PDB file of C-alpha atoms in Angstrom:
ATOM      1  CA  MET A 272     152.684  53.340  24.683  1.00  0.00           C
ATOM      2  CA  HIS A 273     150.716  50.365  26.420  1.00  0.00           C
ATOM      3  CA  VAL A 274     147.883  51.950  28.038  1.00  0.00           C
ATOM      4  CA  PRO A 275     145.168  49.823  29.486  1.00  0.00           C
ATOM      5  CA  VAL A 276     142.089  50.292  27.342  1.00  0.00           C
ATOM      6  CA  GLN A 277     138.349  48.821  26.420  1.00  0.00           C
ATOM      7  CA  PRO A 278     138.557  48.229  22.910  1.00  0.00           C
ATOM      8  CA  ARG A 279     136.616  50.655  20.751  1.00  0.00           C
ATOM      9  CA  SER A 280     135.922  51.560  17.080  1.00  0.00           C
ATOM     10  CA  ASP A 281     134.699  54.073  14.962  1.00  0.00           C
ATOM     11  CA  GLN A 282     131.940  54.490  13.166  1.00  0.00           C
ATOM     12  CA  SER A 283     133.439  52.617   9.888  1.00  0.00           C
ATOM     13  CA  GLY A 284     134.000  49.308  12.634  1.00  0.00           C
ATOM     14  CA  SER A 285     137.718  50.204  12.216  1.00  0.00           C
ATOM     15  CA  PRO A 286     140.392  49.105  14.773  1.00  0.00           C
ATOM     16  CA  PRO A 287     141.229  52.132  17.242  1.00  0.00           C
ATOM     17  CA  GLN A 288     144.708  53.721  16.043  1.00  0.00           C
ATOM     18  CA  ASP A 289     147.568  54.816  18.795  1.00  0.00           C
ATOM     19  CA  VAL A 290     148.324  58.364  17.583  1.00  0.00           C
ATOM     20  CA  HIS A 291     151.038  60.494  18.915  1.00  0.00           C
ATOM     21  CA  ILE A 292     151.711  64.120  18.630  1.00  0.00           C
ATOM     22  CA  VAL A 293     154.913  64.855  18.566  1.00  0.00           C
ATOM     23  CA  PRO A 294     155.954  68.466  18.860  1.00  0.00           C
ATOM     24  CA  LEU A 295     159.986  69.381  17.468  1.00  0.00           C
ATOM     25  CA  ALA A 296     162.028  71.604  18.514  1.00  0.00           C
ATOM     26  CA  ARG A 297     165.825  70.503  19.418  1.00  0.00           C
ATOM     27  CA  GLU A 298     165.293  67.616  21.225  1.00  0.00           C
ATOM     28  CA  TYR A 299     165.473  65.085  18.568  1.00  0.00           C
ATOM     29  CA  ASP A 300     166.181  61.694  20.597  1.00  0.00           C
ATOM     30  CA  ARG A 301     163.056  62.756  22.763  1.00  0.00           C
ATOM     31  CA  ALA A 302     160.891  62.729  19.985  1.00  0.00           C
ATOM     32  CA  VAL A 303     162.723  59.763  17.721  1.00  0.00           C
ATOM     33  CA  GLN A 304     164.341  57.239  20.328  1.00  0.00           C
ATOM     34  CA  PRO A 305     161.066  55.845  22.051  1.00  0.00           C
ATOM     35  CA  PHE A 306     159.629  54.394  18.898  1.00  0.00           C
ATOM     36  CA  LEU A 307     162.837  52.672  17.888  1.00  0.00           C
ATOM     37  CA  ALA A 308     164.637  49.456  19.077  1.00  0.00           C
ATOM     38  CA  HIS A 309     167.966  49.657  20.293  1.00  0.00           C
ATOM     39  CA  GLY A 310     170.079  47.465  21.730  1.00  0.00           C
ATOM     40  CA  GLY A 311     168.545  43.994  20.631  1.00  0.00           C
ATOM     41  CA  LYS A 312     165.556  45.731  22.982  1.00  0.00           C
ATOM     42  CA  PRO A 313     161.984  46.520  21.161  1.00  0.00           C
ATOM     43  CA  ALA A 314     160.698  50.167  21.390  1.00  0.00           C
ATOM     44  CA  VAL A 315     159.359  51.340  23.876  1.00  0.00           C
ATOM     45  CA  LEU A 316     156.370  53.075  22.237  1.00  0.00           C
ATOM     46  CA  HIS A 317     154.028  51.549  19.561  1.00  0.00           C
ATOM     47  CA  ALA A 318     152.644  53.957  16.759  1.00  0.00           C
ATOM     48  CA  HIS A 319     150.167  53.712  14.418  1.00  0.00           C
ATOM     49  CA  ARG A 320     150.191  57.153  13.242  1.00  0.00           C
ATOM     50  CA  ILE A 321     152.534  60.150  14.424  1.00  0.00           C
ATOM     51  CA  ILE A 322     152.175  63.506  13.545  1.00  0.00           C
ATOM     52  CA  LEU A 323     155.109  65.751  14.179  1.00  0.00           C
ATOM     53  CA  LEU A 324     154.232  69.297  14.857  1.00  0.00           C
ATOM     54  CA  VAL A 325     156.945  71.697  12.904  1.00  0.00           C
ATOM     55  CA  PRO A 326     158.332  75.003  13.869  1.00  0.00           C
ATOM     56  CA  ASP A 327     157.814  77.414  10.957  1.00  0.00           C
ATOM     57  CA  SER A 328     161.934  78.002  10.172  1.00  0.00           C
ATOM     58  CA  ASP A 329     164.558  76.120   8.273  1.00  0.00           C
ATOM     59  CA  GLU A 330     166.608  74.910  11.310  1.00  0.00           C
ATOM     60  CA  ALA A 331     162.728  72.813  12.154  1.00  0.00           C
ATOM     61  CA  ARG A 332     162.024  72.041   9.153  1.00  0.00           C
ATOM     62  CA  LEU A 333     165.562  70.257   8.708  1.00  0.00           C
ATOM     63  CA  ILE A 334     165.208  68.256  12.066  1.00  0.00           C
ATOM     64  CA  GLY A 335     161.540  67.196  10.854  1.00  0.00           C
ATOM     65  CA  THR A 336     162.751  65.830   7.629  1.00  0.00           C
ATOM     66  CA  LYS A 337     165.505  63.575   9.509  1.00  0.00           C
ATOM     67  CA  ALA A 338     163.089  62.612  12.727  1.00  0.00           C
ATOM     68  CA  GLU A 339     160.281  61.683   9.438  1.00  0.00           C
ATOM     69  CA  LYS A 340     162.835  59.260   8.243  1.00  0.00           C
ATOM     70  CA  ALA A 341     163.793  57.973  10.829  1.00  0.00           C
ATOM     71  CA  LEU A 342     160.497  56.670  12.284  1.00  0.00           C
ATOM     72  CA  ARG A 343     158.417  56.142   8.786  1.00  0.00           C
ATOM     73  CA  ASN A 344     159.615  52.418   8.759  1.00  0.00           C
ATOM     74  CA  VAL A 345     157.536  51.853  12.271  1.00  0.00           C
ATOM     75  CA  ALA A 346     154.442  54.219  11.832  1.00  0.00           C
ATOM     76  CA  THR A 347     153.224  56.488   9.444  1.00  0.00           C
ATOM     77  CA  VAL A 348     154.429  60.144   9.792  1.00  0.00           C
ATOM     78  CA  GLU A 349     152.362  63.292   9.639  1.00  0.00           C
ATOM     79  CA  ARG A 350     154.178  66.774   9.242  1.00  0.00           C
ATOM     80  CA  TYR A 351     151.726  70.132  10.410  1.00  0.00           C
ATOM     81  CA  ILE A 352     153.481  73.305  10.425  1.00  0.00           C
ATOM     82  CA  LEU A 353     152.792  74.743  14.009  1.00  0.00           C
ATOM     83  CA  ALA A 354     150.977  77.400  13.914  1.00  0.00           C
ATOM     84  CA  ALA A 355     153.433  79.482  16.655  1.00  0.00           C
ATOM     85  CA  ASP A 356     153.492  83.109  16.713  1.00  0.00           C
ATOM     86  CA  ARG A 357     157.429  84.424  17.475  1.00  0.00           C
ATOM     87  CA  ALA A 358     156.886  88.228  17.363  1.00  0.00           C
ATOM     88  CA  ARG A 359     153.357  87.854  19.701  1.00  0.00           C
ATOM     89  CA  PRO A 360     153.954  84.854  22.293  1.00  0.00           C
ATOM     90  CA  THR A 361     150.522  84.690  23.572  1.00  0.00           C
ATOM     91  CA  ALA A 362     148.861  84.750  20.137  1.00  0.00           C
ATOM     92  CA  GLY A 363     151.361  81.780  19.412  1.00  0.00           C
ATOM     93  CA  PHE A 364     150.233  79.867  22.526  1.00  0.00           C
ATOM     94  CA  GLN A 365     146.315  80.318  21.101  1.00  0.00           C
ATOM     95  CA  GLY A 366     147.238  79.184  18.129  1.00  0.00           C
ATOM     96  CA  ILE A 367     149.334  76.082  19.377  1.00  0.00           C
ATOM     97  CA  LEU A 368     146.297  75.512  21.444  1.00  0.00           C
ATOM     98  CA  GLN A 369     143.859  75.618  19.274  1.00  0.00           C
ATOM     99  CA  GLN A 370     145.826  73.261  16.211  1.00  0.00           C
ATOM    100  CA  VAL A 371     146.388  70.536  18.900  1.00  0.00           C
ATOM    101  CA  ALA A 372     143.246  70.704  20.592  1.00  0.00           C
ATOM    102  CA  TRP A 373     141.755  70.376  16.769  1.00  0.00           C
ATOM    103  CA  ILE A 374     144.179  67.488  16.538  1.00  0.00           C
ATOM    104  CA  CYS A 375     142.944  65.681  19.366  1.00  0.00           C
ATOM    105  CA  ARG A 376     139.684  66.000  18.821  1.00  0.00           C
ATOM    106  CA  THR A 377     139.381  64.903  15.314  1.00  0.00           C
ATOM    107  CA  GLU A 378     141.207  61.835  16.292  1.00  0.00           C
ATOM    108  CA  LEU A 379     138.928  61.103  19.422  1.00  0.00           C
ATOM    109  CA  GLU A 380     136.065  61.716  17.357  1.00  0.00           C
ATOM    110  CA  SER A 381     137.206  58.870  15.117  1.00  0.00           C
ATOM    111  CA  GLY A 382     137.530  56.302  17.869  1.00  0.00           C
ATOM    112  CA  ASN A 383     141.595  56.591  18.106  1.00  0.00           C
ATOM    113  CA  ARG A 384     143.552  57.212  21.582  1.00  0.00           C
ATOM    114  CA  VAL A 385     146.052  59.777  21.397  1.00  0.00           C
ATOM    115  CA  HIS A 386     149.023  60.519  23.283  1.00  0.00           C
ATOM    116  CA  ILE A 387     151.243  63.788  23.036  1.00  0.00           C
ATOM    117  CA  ASN A 388     154.836  64.296  23.708  1.00  0.00           C
ATOM    118  CA  LEU A 389     155.845  66.589  26.112  1.00  0.00           C
ATOM    119  CA  SER A 390     159.509  66.684  26.402  1.00  0.00           C
ATOM    120  CA  SER A 391     160.112  66.751  22.486  1.00  0.00           C
ATOM    121  CA  GLY A 392     159.503  70.599  21.594  1.00  0.00           C
ATOM    122  CA  SER A 393     159.829  73.874  23.206  1.00  0.00           C
ATOM    123  CA  LYS A 394     158.492  74.685  27.020  1.00  0.00           C
ATOM    124  CA  LEU A 395     155.610  76.959  25.076  1.00  0.00           C
ATOM    125  CA  VAL A 396     154.622  74.131  23.078  1.00  0.00           C
ATOM    126  CA  ALA A 397     154.179  71.763  25.743  1.00  0.00           C
ATOM    127  CA  PHE A 398     152.086  73.526  27.852  1.00  0.00           C
ATOM    128  CA  ALA A 399     150.356  74.366  25.322  1.00  0.00           C
ATOM    129  CA  ALA A 400     149.836  71.291  24.264  1.00  0.00           C
ATOM    130  CA  GLY A 401     149.779  69.816  27.761  1.00  0.00           C
ATOM    131  CA  LEU A 402     146.837  72.245  28.470  1.00  0.00           C
ATOM    132  CA  ALA A 403     144.848  70.602  25.442  1.00  0.00           C
ATOM    133  CA  GLY A 404     145.751  66.951  26.237  1.00  0.00           C
ATOM    134  CA  MET A 405     143.813  67.851  29.727  1.00  0.00           C
ATOM    135  CA  ALA A 406     140.820  69.364  27.931  1.00  0.00           C
ATOM    136  CA  HIS A 407     140.365  65.987  25.665  1.00  0.00           C
ATOM    137  CA  LEU A 408     141.807  63.237  27.144  1.00  0.00           C
ATOM    138  CA  ARG A 409     140.075  60.424  29.871  1.00  0.00           C
ATOM    139  CA  PRO A 410     141.513  57.451  31.376  1.00  0.00           C
ATOM    140  CA  GLY A 411     141.452  55.404  28.514  1.00  0.00           C
ATOM    141  CA  THR A 412     141.821  57.307  25.323  1.00  0.00           C
ATOM    142  CA  GLY A 413     145.233  58.420  25.322  1.00  0.00           C
ATOM    143  CA  ALA A 414     147.874  59.697  27.409  1.00  0.00           C
ATOM    144  CA  LEU A 415     150.373  62.943  28.424  1.00  0.00           C
ATOM    145  CA  TYR A 416     154.014  61.019  28.633  1.00  0.00           C
ATOM    146  CA  TYR A 417     157.716  62.591  29.068  1.00  0.00           C
ATOM    147  CA  VAL A 418     160.647  60.793  28.031  1.00  0.00           C
ATOM    148  CA  GLN A 419     163.353  61.230  30.466  1.00  0.00           C
ATOM    149  CA  ALA A 420     167.279  61.652  28.810  1.00  0.00           C
ATOM    150  CA  GLY A 421     169.550  59.016  28.794  1.00  0.00           C
ATOM    151  CA  GLY A 422     172.417  61.858  29.548  1.00  0.00           C
ATOM    152  CA  PHE A 423     173.763  64.893  28.290  1.00  0.00           C
ATOM    153  CA  ALA A 424     176.042  66.364  25.844  1.00  0.00           C
ATOM    154  CA  GLY A 425     179.005  67.699  27.605  1.00  0.00           C
ATOM    155  CA  SER A 426     179.235  70.161  24.265  1.00  0.00           C
ATOM    156  CA  LEU A 427     177.439  71.950  21.291  1.00  0.00           C
ATOM    157  CA  ALA A 428     179.574  69.953  19.141  1.00  0.00           C
ATOM    158  CA  GLU A 429     178.821  65.847  20.924  1.00  0.00           C
ATOM    159  CA  SER A 430     175.262  66.758  20.637  1.00  0.00           C
ATOM    160  CA  GLU A 431     175.436  67.364  16.886  1.00  0.00           C
ATOM    161  CA  GLY A 432     173.610  70.254  16.691  1.00  0.00           C
ATOM    162  CA  ARG A 433     171.022  68.773  18.983  1.00  0.00           C
ATOM    163  CA  ASP A 434     170.415  69.947  22.146  1.00  0.00           C
ATOM    164  CA  MET A 435     172.386  68.546  25.048  1.00  0.00           C
ATOM    165  CA  SER A 436     169.893  65.498  26.089  1.00  0.00           C
ATOM    166  CA  LEU A 437     171.092  62.613  24.445  1.00  0.00           C
ATOM    167  CA  GLY A 438     169.766  58.977  23.846  1.00  0.00           C
ATOM    168  CA  LEU A 439     166.641  57.013  26.548  1.00  0.00           C
ATOM    169  CA  SER A 440     166.188  56.180  30.045  1.00  0.00           C
ATOM    170  CA  ALA A 441     162.682  56.413  30.215  1.00  0.00           C
ATOM    171  CA  VAL A 442     159.227  57.086  29.408  1.00  0.00           C
ATOM    172  CA  GLU A 443     157.032  58.248  32.366  1.00  0.00           C
ATOM    173  CA  GLU A 444     152.815  58.226  31.725  1.00  0.00           C
ATOM    174  CA  LEU A 445     151.537  61.144  33.751  1.00  0.00           C
ATOM    175  CA  GLU A 446     148.217  60.365  35.715  1.00  0.00           C
ATOM    176  CA  LEU A 447     145.319  62.062  34.968  1.00  0.00           C
ATOM    177  CA  MET A 448     142.545  63.615  36.836  1.00  0.00           C
ATOM    178  CA  PRO A 449     139.432  65.749  35.882  1.00  0.00           C
ATOM    179  CA  MET A 450     138.804  69.339  36.119  1.00  0.00           C
ATOM    180  CA  MET A 451     135.938  71.365  35.325  1.00  0.00           C
ATOM    181  CA  LEU A 452     135.350  73.333  32.051  1.00  0.00           C
ATOM    182  CA  PRO A 453     132.582  75.547  30.837  1.00  0.00           C
ATOM    183  CA  ASP A 454     129.160  73.422  30.297  1.00  0.00           C
ATOM    184  CA  PRO A 455     128.851  72.510  26.326  1.00  0.00           C
ATOM    185  CA  LEU A 456     126.569  75.071  25.406  1.00  0.00           C
ATOM    186  CA  GLN A 457     128.544  77.932  27.069  1.00  0.00           C
ATOM    187  CA  LEU A 458     131.901  76.069  25.270  1.00  0.00           C
ATOM    188  CA  ARG A 459     129.723  76.701  22.227  1.00  0.00           C
ATOM    189  CA  VAL A 460     128.823  80.277  22.752  1.00  0.00           C
ATOM    190  CA  LEU A 461     131.970  81.077  23.218  1.00  0.00           C
ATOM    191  CA  ASN A 462     133.198  79.415  19.995  1.00  0.00           C
ATOM    192  CA  TYR A 463     130.650  81.238  17.847  1.00  0.00           C
ATOM    193  CA  LEU A 464     131.931  84.420  19.464  1.00  0.00           C
ATOM    194  CA  GLN A 465     135.158  83.670  18.318  1.00  0.00           C
ATOM    195  CA  TYR A 466     134.262  83.060  14.751  1.00  0.00           C
ATOM    196  CA  GLU A 467     132.380  85.756  14.914  1.00  0.00           C
ATOM    197  CA  GLY A 468     134.120  88.314  16.550  1.00  0.00           C
ATOM    198  CA  GLY A 469     133.583  91.714  17.944  1.00  0.00           C
ATOM    199  CA  TRP A 470     130.724  92.470  19.501  1.00  0.00           C
ATOM    200  CA  THR A 471     127.382  90.253  19.313  1.00  0.00           C
ATOM    201  CA  GLU A 472     124.358  91.148  20.134  1.00  0.00           C
ATOM    202  CA  TYR A 473     122.050  89.270  22.205  1.00  0.00           C
ATOM    203  CA  ARG A 474     119.139  88.329  19.318  1.00  0.00           C
ATOM    204  CA  ASP A 475     122.210  87.031  17.151  1.00  0.00           C
ATOM    205  CA  LEU A 476     122.748  84.990  19.838  1.00  0.00           C
ATOM    206  CA  ILE A 477     119.604  83.537  20.197  1.00  0.00           C
ATOM    207  CA  SER A 478     118.873  82.875  16.316  1.00  0.00           C
ATOM    208  CA  TYR A 479     122.339  80.736  16.870  1.00  0.00           C
ATOM    209  CA  LEU A 480     121.238  78.642  19.757  1.00  0.00           C
ATOM    210  CA  ALA A 481     118.153  77.950  17.949  1.00  0.00           C
ATOM    211  CA  GLU A 482     120.076  76.519  15.305  1.00  0.00           C
ATOM    212  CA  VAL A 483     122.031  73.946  17.343  1.00  0.00           C
ATOM    213  CA  PRO A 484     120.272  70.549  18.187  1.00  0.00           C
ATOM    214  CA  ASP A 485     119.527  69.823  21.483  1.00  0.00           C
ATOM    215  CA  SER A 486     120.137  73.373  23.144  1.00  0.00           C
ATOM    216  CA  GLY A 487     116.826  73.722  24.103  1.00  0.00           C
ATOM    217  CA  TYR A 488     116.510  76.964  22.410  1.00  0.00           C
ATOM    218  CA  ALA A 489     114.408  75.829  19.238  1.00  0.00           C
ATOM    219  CA  GLY A 490     111.294  75.718  18.834  1.00  0.00           C
ATOM    220  CA  ALA A 491     107.500  77.223  17.660  1.00  0.00           C
ATOM    221  CA  ALA A 492     107.656  81.303  19.277  1.00  0.00           C
ATOM    222  CA  GLY A 493     103.852  81.265  18.898  1.00  0.00           C
ATOM    223  CA  PRO A 494     101.314  82.707  16.456  1.00  0.00           C
ATOM    224  CA  THR A 495     100.927  86.240  17.916  1.00  0.00           C
ATOM    225  CA  THR A 496     102.970  89.153  18.154  1.00  0.00           C
ATOM    226  CA  GLN A 497     102.348  89.285  21.684  1.00  0.00           C
ATOM    227  CA  SER A 498     103.198  85.020  22.187  1.00  0.00           C
ATOM    228  CA  VAL A 499     106.387  85.993  19.807  1.00  0.00           C
ATOM    229  CA  ARG A 500     107.506  88.490  22.362  1.00  0.00           C
ATOM    230  CA  ASN A 501     106.749  86.501  25.556  1.00  0.00           C
ATOM    231  CA  TRP A 502     109.039  83.997  24.035  1.00  0.00           C
ATOM    232  CA  ASN A 503     111.676  85.603  23.056  1.00  0.00           C
ATOM    233  CA  ASN A 504     112.000  87.804  26.359  1.00  0.00           C
ATOM    234  CA  ALA A 505     111.449  84.463  28.330  1.00  0.00           C
ATOM    235  CA  VAL A 506     114.657  82.396  26.343  1.00  0.00           C
ATOM    236  CA  THR A 507     116.600  85.458  25.750  1.00  0.00           C
ATOM    237  CA  THR A 508     116.260  85.726  29.807  1.00  0.00           C
ATOM    238  CA  ARG A 509     117.320  82.076  30.548  1.00  0.00           C
ATOM    239  CA  MET A 510     120.130  82.493  27.777  1.00  0.00           C
ATOM    240  CA  VAL A 511     121.265  85.210  30.781  1.00  0.00           C
ATOM    241  CA  ARG A 512     121.245  83.403  33.316  1.00  0.00           C
ATOM    242  CA  THR A 513     122.555  80.438  32.408  1.00  0.00           C
ATOM    243  CA  ILE A 514     125.018  81.192  29.626  1.00  0.00           C
ATOM    244  CA  LEU A 515     126.141  84.836  30.031  1.00  0.00           C
ATOM    245  CA  THR A 516     126.033  85.386  33.073  1.00  0.00           C
ATOM    246  CA  PRO A 517     127.982  82.648  34.587  1.00  0.00           C
ATOM    247  CA  LEU A 518     130.736  83.086  32.001  1.00  0.00           C
ATOM    248  CA  ALA A 519     130.938  86.796  32.418  1.00  0.00           C
ATOM    249  CA  GLN A 520     131.811  85.842  36.450  1.00  0.00           C
ATOM    250  CA  GLN A 521     134.186  83.970  35.256  1.00  0.00           C
ATOM    251  CA  GLY A 522     136.167  86.271  32.927  1.00  0.00           C
ATOM    252  CA  LEU A 523     135.272  84.966  29.936  1.00  0.00           C
ATOM    253  CA  ILE A 524     132.861  87.593  28.352  1.00  0.00           C
ATOM    254  CA  GLU A 525     132.445  91.126  28.372  1.00  0.00           C
ATOM    255  CA  ILE A 526     128.933  92.617  28.570  1.00  0.00           C
ATOM    256  CA  ALA A 527     127.466  95.944  27.806  1.00  0.00           C
ATOM    257  CA  VAL A 528     124.654  97.858  25.479  1.00  0.00           C
ATOM    258  CA  ARG A 529     125.898  98.763  21.975  1.00  0.00           C
ATOM    259  CA  GLY A 530     123.469 101.234  20.563  1.00  0.00           C
ATOM    260  CA  ARG A 531     119.687 100.098  21.821  1.00  0.00           C
ATOM    261  CA  GLN A 532     121.030  96.218  22.243  1.00  0.00           C
ATOM    262  CA  LYS A 533     122.591  94.257  24.361  1.00  0.00           C
ATOM    263  CA  ALA A 534     125.746  92.510  23.046  1.00  0.00           C
ATOM    264  CA  ALA A 535     128.536  90.479  24.065  1.00  0.00           C
ATOM    265  CA  HIS A 536     132.177  89.801  22.959  1.00  0.00           C
ATOM    266  CA  LEU A 537     134.947  87.160  24.370  1.00  0.00           C
ATOM    267  CA  THR A 538     137.947  88.747  26.691  1.00  0.00           C
ATOM    268  CA  ARG A 539     141.415  87.399  25.721  1.00  0.00           C
ATOM    269  CA  ARG A 540     140.915  84.454  28.750  1.00  0.00           C
ATOM    270  CA  GLY A 541     137.612  83.748  26.982  1.00  0.00           C
ATOM    271  CA  LEU A 542     139.489  82.929  23.487  1.00  0.00           C
ATOM    272  CA  LEU A 543     142.038  80.509  25.220  1.00  0.00           C
ATOM    273  CA  TYR A 544     138.801  78.736  26.248  1.00  0.00           C
ATOM    274  CA  ALA A 545     137.643  78.899  22.797  1.00  0.00           C
ATOM    275  CA  SER A 546     140.449  77.602  21.296  1.00  0.00           C
ATOM    276  CA  ILE A 547     140.924  74.728  23.954  1.00  0.00           C
ATOM    277  CA  THR A 548     137.797  72.953  22.192  1.00  0.00           C
ATOM    278  CA  GLY A 549     138.857  72.520  18.754  1.00  0.00           C
ATOM    279  CA  LEU A 550     135.710  72.941  17.298  1.00  0.00           C
ATOM    280  CA  GLU A 551     135.922  74.093  13.515  1.00  0.00           C
ATOM    281  CA  ARG A 552     133.310  77.050  11.949  1.00  0.00           C
ATOM    282  CA  ARG A 553     131.767  74.352  10.145  1.00  0.00           C
ATOM    283  CA  HIS A 554     130.616  72.330  13.370  1.00  0.00           C
ATOM    284  CA  LEU A 555     129.368  75.294  15.505  1.00  0.00           C
ATOM    285  CA  ARG A 556     125.603  73.620  14.345  1.00  0.00           C
ATOM    286  CA  SER A 557     126.503  70.223  14.944  1.00  0.00           C
ATOM    287  CA  PRO A 558     125.028  68.506  17.821  1.00  0.00           C
ATOM    288  CA  LEU A 559     126.380  68.865  21.507  1.00  0.00           C
ATOM    289  CA  ARG A 560     128.424  65.840  22.774  1.00  0.00           C
ATOM    290  CA  ALA A 561     125.849  62.894  23.883  1.00  0.00           C
ATOM    291  CA  ASN A 562     128.657  62.066  26.416  1.00  0.00           C
ATOM    292  CA  GLY A 563     127.838  65.390  28.661  1.00  0.00           C
ATOM    293  CA  PRO A 564     130.006  68.196  29.822  1.00  0.00           C
ATOM    294  CA  MET A 565     133.559  68.288  28.292  1.00  0.00           C
ATOM    295  CA  THR A 566     135.944  67.503  31.461  1.00  0.00           C
ATOM    296  CA  SER A 567     139.438  68.210  31.087  1.00  0.00           C
ATOM    297  CA  THR A 568     142.609  66.067  32.812  1.00  0.00           C
ATOM    298  CA  VAL A 569     145.446  67.557  35.009  1.00  0.00           C
ATOM    299  CA  SER A 570     148.075  65.723  35.118  1.00  0.00           C
ATOM    300  CA  THR A 571     149.519  65.116  38.592  1.00  0.00           C
ATOM    301  CA  ILE A 572     151.510  62.044  39.456  1.00  0.00           C
ATOM    302  CA  SER A 573     154.393  61.274  37.098  1.00  0.00           C
ATOM    303  CA  THR A 574     155.121  57.170  36.671  1.00  0.00           C
ATOM    304  CA  THR A 575     157.802  55.839  34.949  1.00  0.00           C
ATOM    305  CA  ILE A 576     156.043  53.168  32.474  1.00  0.00           C
ATOM    306  CA  HIS A 577     158.786  52.191  30.543  1.00  0.00           C
ATOM    307  CA  GLY A 578     162.419  52.383  30.194  1.00  0.00           C
ATOM    308  CA  ARG A 579     165.970  51.187  29.330  1.00  0.00           C
ATOM    309  CA  THR A 580     168.764  50.356  31.401  1.00  0.00           C
TER     310      THR A 580
END
């Protein structure tokens, strides 16, 4: 996808790559055709790497193998098993959201551009992948796009076992606009609660925040018992006012008294917000991002950028 960008490179000095995330279902043509030359015309999209998200089923694995064979001459192809859960669609949605967010975060932090195909997978996967892209992509760092089919099969036999859409008409890039998420420190607390599971006492949250560089919660409490008590009271009050209360007001956490201590835990909605960060457990104590709050993006306008006639 030819998106105007400022030249960037990762810390190793390598040039940025265009990485495409392509969920698979039965829309084989919408997944593959944009990357292939056709009728003497060049391919619509360019990719250095293509990440295929393949559902865990025999049929999907066959389609994945076919797609990989068709694409490996034009780009490096990687295959990930899609983290879906057919028995629990909500859990599957959260898993897909976290998986795609992790890929986005990893690639962007490596200096690459990320492009997500919203037309090649199932509706549930497209929605989850779109939200993950919204949370991580900014203009110039990638795009969400939709592949318009060139036509539709008149019968299942004509589609050769694929979905009923055939060929390629155009690829539409979706415009992005900013949307606010909780600030980075609030998101980090959601991540911590996600990996801790269950109820987490305030004192454990304070201890965790003190270990996060740039959190503003590190520092000596003082040499006396009274100064320690005063410091604990001050940082706890600040945590409740600036982190926990806003999260509770948004319905992302619940707060309750557990024994003699106050504690917090994630709601179902909070788990989705934690998942959309794509942060791994091993990075819980990494420095907060220096570029300010993570900004999500909402796709609002479809613009045809490439097509075949």
